CSV table of C-alpha atoms in Angstrom, one decimal:
chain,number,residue,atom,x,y,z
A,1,UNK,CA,-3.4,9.4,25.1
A,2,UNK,CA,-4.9,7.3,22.2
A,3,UNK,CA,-8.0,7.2,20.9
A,4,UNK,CA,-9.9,5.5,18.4
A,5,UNK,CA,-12.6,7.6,16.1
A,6,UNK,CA,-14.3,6.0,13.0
A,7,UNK,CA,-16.1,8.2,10.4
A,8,UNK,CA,-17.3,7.4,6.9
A,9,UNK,CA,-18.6,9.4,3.8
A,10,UNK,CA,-20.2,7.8,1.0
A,11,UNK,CA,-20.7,9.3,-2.9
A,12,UNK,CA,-21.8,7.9,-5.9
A,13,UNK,CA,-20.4,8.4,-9.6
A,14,UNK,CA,-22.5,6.9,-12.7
A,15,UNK,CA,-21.0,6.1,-15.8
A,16,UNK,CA,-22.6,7.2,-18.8
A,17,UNK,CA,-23.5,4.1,-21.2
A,18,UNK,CA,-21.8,4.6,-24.6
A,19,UNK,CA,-24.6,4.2,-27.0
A,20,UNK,CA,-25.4,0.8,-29.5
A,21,UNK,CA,-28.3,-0.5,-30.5
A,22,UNK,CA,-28.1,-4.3,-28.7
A,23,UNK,CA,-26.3,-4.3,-26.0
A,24,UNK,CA,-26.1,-1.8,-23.2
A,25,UNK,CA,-22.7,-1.1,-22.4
A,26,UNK,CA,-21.4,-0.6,-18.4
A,27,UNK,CA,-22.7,1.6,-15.6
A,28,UNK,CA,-20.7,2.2,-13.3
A,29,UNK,CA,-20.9,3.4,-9.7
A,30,UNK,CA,-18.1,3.9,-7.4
A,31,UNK,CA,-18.8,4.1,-3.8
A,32,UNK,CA,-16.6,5.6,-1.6
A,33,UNK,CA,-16.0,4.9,2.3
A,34,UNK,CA,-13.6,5.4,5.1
A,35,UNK,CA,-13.1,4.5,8.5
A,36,UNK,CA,-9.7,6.1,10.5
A,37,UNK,CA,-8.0,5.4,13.9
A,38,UNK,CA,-5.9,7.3,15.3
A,39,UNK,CA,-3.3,6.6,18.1
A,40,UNK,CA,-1.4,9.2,19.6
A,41,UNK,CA,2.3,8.9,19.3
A,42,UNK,CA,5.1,11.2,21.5
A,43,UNK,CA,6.9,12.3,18.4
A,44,UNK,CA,6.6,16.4,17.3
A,45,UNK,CA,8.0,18.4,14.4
A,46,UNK,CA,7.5,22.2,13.9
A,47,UNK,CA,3.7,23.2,13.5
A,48,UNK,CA,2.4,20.9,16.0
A,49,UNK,CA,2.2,17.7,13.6
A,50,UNK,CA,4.0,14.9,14.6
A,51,UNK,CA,6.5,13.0,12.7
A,52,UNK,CA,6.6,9.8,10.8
A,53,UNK,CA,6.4,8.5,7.5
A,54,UNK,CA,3.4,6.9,6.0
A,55,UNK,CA,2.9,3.4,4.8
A,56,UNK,CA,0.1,2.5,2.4
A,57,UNK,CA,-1.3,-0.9,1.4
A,58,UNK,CA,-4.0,-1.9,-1.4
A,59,UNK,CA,-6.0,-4.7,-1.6
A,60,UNK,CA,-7.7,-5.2,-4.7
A,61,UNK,CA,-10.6,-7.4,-5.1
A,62,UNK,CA,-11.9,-8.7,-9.0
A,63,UNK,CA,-14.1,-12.0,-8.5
A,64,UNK,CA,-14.8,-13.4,-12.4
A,65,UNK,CA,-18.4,-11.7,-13.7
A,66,UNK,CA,-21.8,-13.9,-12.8
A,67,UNK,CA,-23.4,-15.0,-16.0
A,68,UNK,CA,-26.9,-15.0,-16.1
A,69,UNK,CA,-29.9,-15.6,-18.2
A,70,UNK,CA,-32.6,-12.7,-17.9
A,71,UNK,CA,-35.7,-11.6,-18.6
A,72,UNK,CA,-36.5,-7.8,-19.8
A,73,UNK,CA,-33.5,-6.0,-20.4
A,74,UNK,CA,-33.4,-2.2,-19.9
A,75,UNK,CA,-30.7,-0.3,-20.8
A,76,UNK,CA,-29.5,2.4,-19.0
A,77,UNK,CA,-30.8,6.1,-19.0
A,78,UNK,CA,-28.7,8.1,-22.1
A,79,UNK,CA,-28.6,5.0,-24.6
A,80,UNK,CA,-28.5,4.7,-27.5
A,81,UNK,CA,-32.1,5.7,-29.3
A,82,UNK,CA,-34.0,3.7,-31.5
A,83,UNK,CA,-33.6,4.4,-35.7
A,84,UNK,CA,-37.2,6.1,-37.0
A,85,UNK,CA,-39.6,3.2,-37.0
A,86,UNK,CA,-37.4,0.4,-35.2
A,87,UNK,CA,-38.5,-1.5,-32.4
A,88,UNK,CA,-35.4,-2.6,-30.3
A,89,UNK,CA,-34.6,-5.9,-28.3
A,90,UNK,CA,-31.8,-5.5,-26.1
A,91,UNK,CA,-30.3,-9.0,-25.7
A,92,UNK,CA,-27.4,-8.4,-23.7
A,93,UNK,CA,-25.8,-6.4,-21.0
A,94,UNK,CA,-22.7,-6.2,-18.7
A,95,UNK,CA,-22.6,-4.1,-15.5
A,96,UNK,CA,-20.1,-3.1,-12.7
A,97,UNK,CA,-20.0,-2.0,-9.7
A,98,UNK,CA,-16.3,-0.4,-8.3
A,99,UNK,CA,-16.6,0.4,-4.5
A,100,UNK,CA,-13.2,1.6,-2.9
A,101,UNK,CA,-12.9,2.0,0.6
A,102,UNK,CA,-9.6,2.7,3.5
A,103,UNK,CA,-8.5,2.2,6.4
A,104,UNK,CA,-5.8,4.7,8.0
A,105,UNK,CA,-3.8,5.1,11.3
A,106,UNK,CA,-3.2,8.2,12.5
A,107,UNK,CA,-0.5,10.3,14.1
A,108,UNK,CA,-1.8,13.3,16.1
A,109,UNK,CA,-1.0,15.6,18.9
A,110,UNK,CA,-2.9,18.2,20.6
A,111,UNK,CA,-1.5,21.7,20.7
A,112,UNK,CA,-2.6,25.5,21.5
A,113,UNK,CA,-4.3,25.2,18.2
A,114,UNK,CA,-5.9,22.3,17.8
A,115,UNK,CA,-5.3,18.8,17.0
A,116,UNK,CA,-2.5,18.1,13.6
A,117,UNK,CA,-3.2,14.4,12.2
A,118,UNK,CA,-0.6,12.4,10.2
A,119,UNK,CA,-1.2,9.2,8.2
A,120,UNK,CA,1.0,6.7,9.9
A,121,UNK,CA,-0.5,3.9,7.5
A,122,UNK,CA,-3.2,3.8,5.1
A,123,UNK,CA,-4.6,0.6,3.6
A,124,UNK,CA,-6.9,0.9,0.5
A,125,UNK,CA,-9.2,-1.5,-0.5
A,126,UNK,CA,-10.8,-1.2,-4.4
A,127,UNK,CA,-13.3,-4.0,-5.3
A,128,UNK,CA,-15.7,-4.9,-8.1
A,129,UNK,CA,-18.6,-5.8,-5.7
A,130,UNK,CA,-20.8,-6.5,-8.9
A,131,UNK,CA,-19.8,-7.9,-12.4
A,132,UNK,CA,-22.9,-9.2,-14.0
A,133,UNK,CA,-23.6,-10.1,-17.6
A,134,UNK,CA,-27.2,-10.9,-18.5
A,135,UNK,CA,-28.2,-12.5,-21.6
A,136,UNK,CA,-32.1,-12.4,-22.9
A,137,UNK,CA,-33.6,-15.6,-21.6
A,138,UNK,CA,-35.8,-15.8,-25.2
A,139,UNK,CA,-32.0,-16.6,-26.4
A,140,UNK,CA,-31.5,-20.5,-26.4
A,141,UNK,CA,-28.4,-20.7,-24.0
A,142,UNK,CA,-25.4,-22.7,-25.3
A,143,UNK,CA,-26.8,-21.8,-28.9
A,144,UNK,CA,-25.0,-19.4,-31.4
A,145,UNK,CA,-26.4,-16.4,-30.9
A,146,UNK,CA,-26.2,-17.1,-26.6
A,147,UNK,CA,-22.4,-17.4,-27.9
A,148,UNK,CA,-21.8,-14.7,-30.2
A,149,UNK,CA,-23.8,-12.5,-27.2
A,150,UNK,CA,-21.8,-14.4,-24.4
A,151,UNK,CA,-18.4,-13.3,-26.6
A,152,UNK,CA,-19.3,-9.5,-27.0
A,153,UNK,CA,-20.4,-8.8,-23.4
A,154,UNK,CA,-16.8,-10.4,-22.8
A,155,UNK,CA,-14.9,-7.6,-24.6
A,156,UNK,CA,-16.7,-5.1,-22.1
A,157,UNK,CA,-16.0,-7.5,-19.1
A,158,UNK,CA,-12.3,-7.5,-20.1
A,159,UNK,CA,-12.3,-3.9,-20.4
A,160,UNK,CA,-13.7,-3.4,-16.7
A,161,UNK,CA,-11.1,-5.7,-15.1
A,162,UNK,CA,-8.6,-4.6,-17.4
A,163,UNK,CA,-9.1,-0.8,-15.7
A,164,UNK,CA,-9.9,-1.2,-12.9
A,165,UNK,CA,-6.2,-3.0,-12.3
A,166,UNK,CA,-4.5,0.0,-14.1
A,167,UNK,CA,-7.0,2.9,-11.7
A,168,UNK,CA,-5.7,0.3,-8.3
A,169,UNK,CA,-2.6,1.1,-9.3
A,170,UNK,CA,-2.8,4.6,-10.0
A,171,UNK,CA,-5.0,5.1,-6.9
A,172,UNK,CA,-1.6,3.8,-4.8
A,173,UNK,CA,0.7,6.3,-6.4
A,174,UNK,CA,-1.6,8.9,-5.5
A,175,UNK,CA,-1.9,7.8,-2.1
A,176,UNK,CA,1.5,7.6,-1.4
A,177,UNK,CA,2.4,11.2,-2.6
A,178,UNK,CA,-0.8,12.3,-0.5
A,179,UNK,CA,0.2,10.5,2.5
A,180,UNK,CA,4.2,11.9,2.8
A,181,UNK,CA,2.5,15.3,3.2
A,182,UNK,CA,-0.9,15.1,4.1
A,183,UNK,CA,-2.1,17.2,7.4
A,184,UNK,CA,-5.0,17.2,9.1
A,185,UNK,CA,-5.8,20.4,11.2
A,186,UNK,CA,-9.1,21.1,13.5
A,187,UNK,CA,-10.2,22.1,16.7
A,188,UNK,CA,-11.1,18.8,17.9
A,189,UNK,CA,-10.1,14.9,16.8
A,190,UNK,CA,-13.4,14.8,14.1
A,191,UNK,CA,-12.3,17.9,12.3
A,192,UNK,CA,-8.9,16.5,11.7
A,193,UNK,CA,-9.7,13.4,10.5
A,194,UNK,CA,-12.1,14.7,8.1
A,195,UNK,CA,-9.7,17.1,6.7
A,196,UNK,CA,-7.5,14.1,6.3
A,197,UNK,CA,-10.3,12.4,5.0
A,198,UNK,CA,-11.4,14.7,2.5
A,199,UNK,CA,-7.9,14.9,1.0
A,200,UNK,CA,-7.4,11.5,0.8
A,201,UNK,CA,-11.1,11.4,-1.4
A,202,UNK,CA,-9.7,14.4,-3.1
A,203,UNK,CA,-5.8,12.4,-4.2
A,204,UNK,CA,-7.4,9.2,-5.2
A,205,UNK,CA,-10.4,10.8,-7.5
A,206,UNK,CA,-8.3,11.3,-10.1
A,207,UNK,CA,-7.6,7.7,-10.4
A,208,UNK,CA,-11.2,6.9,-10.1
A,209,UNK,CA,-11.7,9.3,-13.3
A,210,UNK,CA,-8.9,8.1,-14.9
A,211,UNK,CA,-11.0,4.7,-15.0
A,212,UNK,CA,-14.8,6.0,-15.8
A,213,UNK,CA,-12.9,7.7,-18.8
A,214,UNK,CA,-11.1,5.1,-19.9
A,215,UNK,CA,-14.5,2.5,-19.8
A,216,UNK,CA,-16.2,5.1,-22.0
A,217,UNK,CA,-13.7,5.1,-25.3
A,218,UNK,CA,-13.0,1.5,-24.6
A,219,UNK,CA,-16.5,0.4,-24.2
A,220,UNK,CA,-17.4,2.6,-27.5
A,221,UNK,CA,-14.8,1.3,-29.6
A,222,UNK,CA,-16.6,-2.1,-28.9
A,223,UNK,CA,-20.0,-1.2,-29.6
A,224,UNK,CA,-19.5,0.1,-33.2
A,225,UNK,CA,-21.8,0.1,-36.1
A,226,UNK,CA,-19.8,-2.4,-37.6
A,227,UNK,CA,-19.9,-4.8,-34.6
A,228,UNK,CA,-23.5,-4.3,-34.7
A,229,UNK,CA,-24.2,-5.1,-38.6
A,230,UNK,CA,-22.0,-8.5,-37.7
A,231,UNK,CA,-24.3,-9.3,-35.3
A,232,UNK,CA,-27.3,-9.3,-37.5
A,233,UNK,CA,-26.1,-11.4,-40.0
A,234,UNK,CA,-24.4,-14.2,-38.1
A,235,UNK,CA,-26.3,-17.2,-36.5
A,236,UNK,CA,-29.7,-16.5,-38.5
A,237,UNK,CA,-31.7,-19.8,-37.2
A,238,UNK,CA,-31.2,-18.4,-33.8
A,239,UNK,CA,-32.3,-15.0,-35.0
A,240,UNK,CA,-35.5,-16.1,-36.9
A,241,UNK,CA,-36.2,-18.4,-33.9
A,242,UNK,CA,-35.9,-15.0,-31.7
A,243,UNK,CA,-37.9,-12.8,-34.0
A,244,UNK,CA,-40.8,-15.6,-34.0
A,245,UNK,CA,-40.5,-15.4,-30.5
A,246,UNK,CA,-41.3,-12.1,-30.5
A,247,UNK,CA,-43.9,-11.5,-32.9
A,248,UNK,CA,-41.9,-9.9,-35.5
A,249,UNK,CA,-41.9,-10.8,-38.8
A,250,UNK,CA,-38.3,-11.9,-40.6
C-alpha cells in the first residue's frame, strides 16, 4: 500500500564576515528543508529494503543581485574594528542568502522489524533567495565613488555566484553516492524517513562547508589593506562631498 508523508527540518549556518574597514563583506545563511513521499513498491532484497536505484535531479536557482541605495549601513557582528580614534562609514555591503531544499521518493516495505526506506529519486533544489548590494544613499548614485563602490561589491557578488555553482555541483555528487546506499530503518514510516532524512542533511553538508569556506578566503583576498588605501584616494570630489556630508572635516 502507498502512502504519502511530508516532514521538514530547518537549520541555520552564518557566515562569518571577513574583516575591512568599508565595506562589510557576505553573511551567509543556509536554510535547510525537506519534504519526502514515499510509495511502496513490490520489489525486496535481503534485509527487508527493497530494491532500486536512485535517481537525483538539482535545480539551481541564481537571479542577478538587487542593487540598492541605503540608508545606515551596519555591518555584521565580528567586523572588522575601528583603528584607535577613527570613526567609520560603512558605504557599501553585499549579502546572500543560500537556502537548499529536496524532494525525494521513496521505496519502503514493512517487515517483522520495521519499515526499510530507499531513495527511488531525489530532486535537490539550491537557491540564492537573497543577493542584495546596498550602497550609502549620502553617495551621489551614478557618481565615481557610487561606481568604484558599485565595482567592489561586484567582486564579492561574483564570488557568491561563482560558489555557490561549484557547492550545487558538489552537493549532486554527494547525493548520488548517498542515495545508491542510503537506508532508512524505524519502527514506523516517520522514523524511516527521518533517518533518511538526516543522512541526506549529513551527505550534502560537506558541500555547503565547502562553500561558507570558500566565501571566507575569497571574500578576504578582496577586502585587503591595499584595496582599501585605493579606495581613499580615488574619486576625491565625491569623497570631500561625502565627508561634508557628514560633518567631518577633510
Amino acid at each position: 500500500m502507498g502512502s504519502r508523508i511530508s516532514d521538514g527540518a530547518a537549520a541555520d549556518d552564518r557566515l562569518g564576515p571577513a574583516a575591512h574597514r568599508l565595506f562589510q563583506a557576505q553573511g551567509l545563511a543556509v536554510a535547510i528543508a525537506l519534504t519526502l513521499a514515499a510509495p511502496a513498491l513490490a520489489a525486496e532484497e535481503a534485509g527487508g529494503c527493497p530494491a532500486g536505484a536512485a535517481r537525483v535531479e538539482l535545480v539551481l536557482e541564481d537571479p542577478p543581485p538587487v542593487l540598492s541605495a541605503a540608508g545606515r549601513i551596519v555591518p555584521p557582528e565580528g567586523g572588522a574594528a575601528a583603528p584607535p580614534g577613527a570613526r567609520l562609514h560603512h558605504l557599501g555591503l553585499t549579502t546572500s542568502r543560500v537556502a537548499w531544499g529536496s524532494e525525494m521518493e521513496t521505496r519502503w516495505r514493512e517487515g517483522e522489524g520495521g519499515i526499510c526506506a530507499r531513495p527511488a529519486r531525489v530532486t535537490l533544489r539550491l537557491a540564492q533567495t537573497e543577493h542584495r548590494i546596498r550602497i550609502a544613499r549620502e553617495i551621489p548614485e551614478g557618481g565615481c565613488l557610487w561606481r568604484a563602490v558599485e565595482a567592489h561589491e561586484r567582486r564579492h557578488v561574483a564570488v557568491n555566484r561563482a560558489t555557490l555553482r561549484h557547492a550545487a555541483a558538489e552537493a549532486r555528487q554527494a547525493a548520488e553516492a548517498w542515495a545508491g546506499r542510503a537506508e532508512g530503518r524505524g519502527p514506523t514510516m516517520e522514523a524511516a524517513v527521518a533517518a533518511l532524512q538526516e543522512g541526506l542533511r549529513q551527505a550534502i553538508e560537506p558541500a555547503l562547508a565547502g562553500m561558507r569556506k570558500a566565501r571566507e578566503a575569497a571574500h578576504a583576498a578582496i577586502d585587503t589593506p591595499e584595496e582599501y588605501a585605493r579606495l581613499g584616494r580615488i574619486c576625491p570630489e565625491d569623497r570631500a562631498r561625502l565627508r561634508a556630508r557628514l560633518g567631518r572635516p577633510g
